[in-house]
Coordinates of C-alpha atoms in Angstrom, one line a residue:
M1173 CA 10.1 14.2 -0.6
E1174 CA 6.9 12.1 -0.5
P1175 CA 7.2 8.3 -0.5
T1176 CA 6.0 6.9 -3.9
F1177 CA 2.7 5.6 -2.6
L1178 CA 2.0 8.4 -0.1
K1179 CA -1.1 9.6 -2.1
S1180 CA -2.8 6.4 -1.2
I1181 CA -3.1 7.6 2.4
K1182 CA -5.3 10.5 1.2
S1183 CA -7.7 8.5 -1.0
A1184 CA -8.7 4.9 -1.1
I1185 CA -6.9 2.5 -3.5
K1186 CA -9.3 1.1 -6.1
H1187 CA -9.3 -2.6 -7.1
W1188 CA -6.5 -3.5 -4.6
Y1189 CA -7.2 -7.2 -5.4
I1190 CA -5.8 -6.9 -8.9
P1191 CA -2.2 -7.5 -7.8
L1192 CA -3.5 -10.4 -5.7
L1193 CA -4.9 -12.1 -8.8
V1194 CA -1.7 -11.5 -10.8
G1195 CA 0.3 -12.9 -7.9
L1196 CA -1.9 -16.0 -7.7
F1197 CA -1.6 -16.5 -11.4
F1198 CA 2.2 -16.2 -11.3
I1199 CA 2.3 -18.8 -8.4
I1200 CA 0.2 -21.2 -10.4
V1201 CA 2.6 -20.8 -13.4
S1202 CA 5.6 -21.4 -11.2
I1203 CA 4.0 -24.6 -9.7
V1204 CA 3.2 -26.0 -13.2
A1205 CA 6.8 -25.3 -14.3
F1206 CA 8.2 -26.9 -11.1
T1207 CA 6.0 -30.0 -11.4
S1208 CA 6.4 -30.4 -15.2
P1209 CA 10.0 -29.3 -16.0
G1210 CA 10.0 -31.8 -18.9
S1211 CA 7.1 -30.2 -20.7
S1212 CA 7.5 -29.2 -24.3
L1213 CA 9.1 -25.8 -24.9
L1214 CA 6.0 -24.8 -26.8
T1215 CA 3.8 -25.5 -23.8
L1216 CA 6.0 -23.6 -21.4
S1217 CA 6.3 -20.7 -23.8
F1218 CA 2.6 -20.4 -24.2
L1219 CA 2.1 -20.6 -20.4
F1220 CA 4.7 -17.9 -19.7
A1221 CA 3.3 -15.7 -22.5
L1222 CA -0.2 -16.0 -21.1
S1223 CA 1.0 -15.0 -17.7
F1224 CA 2.6 -11.9 -19.0
L1225 CA -0.4 -11.0 -21.1
F1226 CA -2.6 -11.3 -18.0
G1227 CA -0.2 -9.5 -15.8
G1228 CA 0.4 -6.7 -18.3
I1229 CA -3.3 -6.0 -18.8
S1230 CA -4.0 -6.2 -15.1
E1231 CA -1.1 -3.8 -14.3
T1232 CA -2.3 -1.4 -17.0
V1233 CA -5.9 -1.3 -15.7
F1234 CA -4.7 -1.0 -12.1
S1235 CA -2.5 2.0 -12.8
I1236 CA -5.1 3.8 -14.9
V1237 CA -7.9 3.5 -12.4
N1238 CA -5.6 4.6 -9.6
R1239 CA -3.9 7.4 -11.4
H1240 CA -5.2 9.9 -8.8
Q1241 CA -4.1 7.7 -5.9
L1242 CA -0.6 6.6 -6.9
E1243 CA 2.2 9.1 -7.1
N1244 CA 4.1 7.4 -9.9
W1245 CA 1.2 5.7 -11.7
G1246 CA 2.9 6.4 -15.1
W1247 CA 5.7 4.1 -14.3
S1248 CA 3.2 1.4 -13.4
L1249 CA 1.4 2.0 -16.6
A1250 CA 4.6 1.8 -18.7
F1251 CA 5.6 -1.4 -16.9
G1252 CA 2.2 -2.9 -17.6
I1253 CA 2.4 -2.1 -21.3
L1254 CA 6.0 -3.4 -21.5
T1255 CA 4.9 -6.7 -19.8
F1256 CA 2.0 -7.0 -22.3
I1257 CA 4.4 -6.4 -25.2
V1258 CA 6.7 -9.2 -24.0
G1259 CA 3.7 -11.5 -23.6
I1260 CA 2.7 -10.7 -27.2
S1261 CA 6.3 -11.4 -28.4
L1262 CA 6.4 -14.7 -26.6
M1263 CA 3.0 -15.7 -28.0
S1264 CA 4.1 -14.7 -31.5
H1265 CA 7.3 -16.6 -31.4
P1266 CA 6.5 -19.8 -29.5
A1267 CA 9.6 -21.6 -30.9
L1268 CA 12.1 -19.4 -29.1
S1269 CA 15.0 -21.3 -27.4
I1270 CA 14.9 -21.6 -23.7
S1271 CA 17.9 -19.2 -23.4
V1272 CA 16.1 -16.4 -25.4
M1273 CA 12.9 -17.0 -23.4
A1274 CA 14.9 -16.8 -20.2
F1275 CA 16.3 -13.4 -21.3
Y1276 CA 12.8 -12.0 -22.0
I1277 CA 11.4 -13.3 -18.7
G1278 CA 14.5 -12.2 -16.7
F1279 CA 14.3 -8.7 -18.1
I1280 CA 10.6 -8.3 -17.0
I1281 CA 11.2 -10.0 -13.6
L1282 CA 14.2 -7.7 -13.0
F1283 CA 12.1 -4.5 -13.4
R1284 CA 9.3 -6.0 -11.3
S1285 CA 11.8 -6.9 -8.5
V1286 CA 13.5 -3.5 -8.5
S1287 CA 10.1 -1.9 -8.2
A1288 CA 9.4 -4.3 -5.3
I1289 CA 12.5 -3.1 -3.5
G1290 CA 11.5 0.6 -4.0
F1291 CA 8.0 -0.1 -2.7
A1292 CA 9.4 -1.9 0.4
M1293 CA 11.4 1.2 1.2
D1294 CA 8.2 3.3 0.9
V1295 CA 6.4 0.9 3.2
K1296 CA 9.3 1.2 5.7
R1297 CA 8.8 5.0 5.7
Y1298 CA 5.2 4.4 6.7
G1299 CA 6.4 2.4 9.7
D1300 CA 4.8 -0.8 8.5
K1301 CA 6.5 -3.8 10.1
N1302 CA 6.1 -6.0 7.0
W1303 CA 8.5 -4.0 4.8
G1304 CA 11.3 -6.5 5.4
V1305 CA 9.3 -9.3 3.8
L1306 CA 8.7 -7.2 0.7
L1307 CA 12.4 -6.3 0.6
V1308 CA 13.6 -9.9 0.8
L1309 CA 11.2 -11.0 -2.0
G1310 CA 12.3 -8.1 -4.1
I1311 CA 16.0 -8.9 -3.6
L1312 CA 15.5 -12.6 -4.3
G1313 CA 13.6 -11.8 -7.5
T1314 CA 16.4 -9.5 -8.6
I1315 CA 19.0 -12.2 -8.0
F1316 CA 17.2 -14.8 -10.0
S1317 CA 16.4 -12.4 -12.8
F1318 CA 20.1 -11.5 -13.2
I1319 CA 20.8 -15.2 -13.4
L1320 CA 18.2 -15.6 -16.1
I1321 CA 19.6 -12.7 -18.1
W1322 CA 23.1 -13.9 -18.1
N1323 CA 22.2 -17.6 -18.3
P1324 CA 25.0 -19.1 -16.2
V1325 CA 24.9 -22.6 -14.9
F1326 CA 23.7 -22.1 -11.3
A1327 CA 24.0 -25.0 -8.9
G1328 CA 23.1 -27.4 -11.6
M1329 CA 19.5 -26.0 -11.9
S1330 CA 17.8 -25.9 -15.2
M1331 CA 16.6 -22.7 -16.8
V1332 CA 13.0 -23.9 -16.4
V1333 CA 13.5 -24.2 -12.6
L1334 CA 15.1 -20.8 -12.5
I1335 CA 12.2 -19.3 -14.4
A1336 CA 9.8 -21.0 -12.1
L1337 CA 11.6 -19.6 -9.0
S1338 CA 11.5 -16.1 -10.5
F1339 CA 7.8 -16.4 -11.2
M1340 CA 7.3 -17.6 -7.6
F1341 CA 9.1 -14.7 -6.0
A1342 CA 7.3 -12.2 -8.3
G1343 CA 4.0 -13.8 -7.4
L1344 CA 4.6 -13.8 -3.7
F1345 CA 5.5 -10.1 -3.8
S1346 CA 2.3 -9.3 -5.8
I1347 CA 0.3 -11.1 -3.2
A1348 CA 2.1 -9.2 -0.3
L1349 CA 1.6 -6.0 -2.2
A1350 CA -2.1 -6.6 -2.6
F1351 CA -2.7 -7.1 1.2
Q1352 CA -0.6 -4.0 1.9
L1353 CA -2.8 -2.0 -0.5
K1354 CA -5.9 -3.5 1.1
R1355 CA -4.7 -2.1 4.5
L1356 CA -4.1 1.3 2.9
H1357 CA -7.6 1.1 1.3
K1358 CA -9.2 0.5 4.7
S1359 CA -7.1 3.1 6.6
S1360 CA -7.7 5.8 4.0
K1361 CA -11.5 5.6 4.4
K1362 CA -11.2 6.4 8.1
I1363 CA -9.4 9.7 7.5
S1364 CA -11.6 12.8 8.0
A1365 CA -11.7 15.7 5.6
E1366 CA -10.2 17.9 8.3
L1367 CA -7.2 15.6 8.7
R1368 CA -6.7 15.4 5.0
K1369 CA -6.5 19.2 4.8
R1370 CA -4.0 19.2 7.7
Y1371 CA -2.0 16.6 5.8
D1372 CA -2.0 18.7 2.6
D1373 CA -0.9 21.8 4.6
L1374 CA 1.8 19.8 6.3
V1375 CA 3.1 18.6 2.9
K1376 CA 3.2 22.1 1.6
D1377 CA 5.2 23.3 4.6
I1378 CA 7.6 20.4 4.2
D1379 CA 8.1 21.4 0.5
R1380 CA 8.7 25.0 1.4
E1381 CA 11.3 24.0 4.0
W1382 CA 12.9 21.4 1.7
Y1383 CA 13.3 23.7 -1.3
S1384 CA 14.0 27.0 0.5

């Protein structure tokens, strides 16, 4: 069975920098939340909503323009739409309690982190040495998203700090993902038409052996 992103070897990824921009935006949001934990709930709600709106739109655009390059681009599209909807919900209900807000954010960060773990496994299949970093970021994001969903008291940390940590790990992963896609973008341009055909033939042979 092909790794999730194996199609990206055959054709160059378009707009690889979109996850980079999303990651940087998430990092900025986490820094603001860290440095101003006492900000009003309305201010934080608006900031988190804005980050999800931006992330949802960016993910949707990225999945559509790369629908021929990414194996499971539909999942990426669905996730982008879901993220956008959560952003709209947070924007429409700015007076949500911090616990409800944490549930919304934890839910989205959980899906993003699980996706990060899956991508790390795909990168490992490529033989890339950086897969461990992606895996660790995905696991850490998953842990903090679970904490946000169930809202327990964790080491005395406030919900705002937990949300900030979740955004930070999600942002770091998006940045790492962007540079991984950049490498795929560069390497795919170097592949000749003959090698692409050999690759296609090899995949067909593997499929015949696998399902025979």
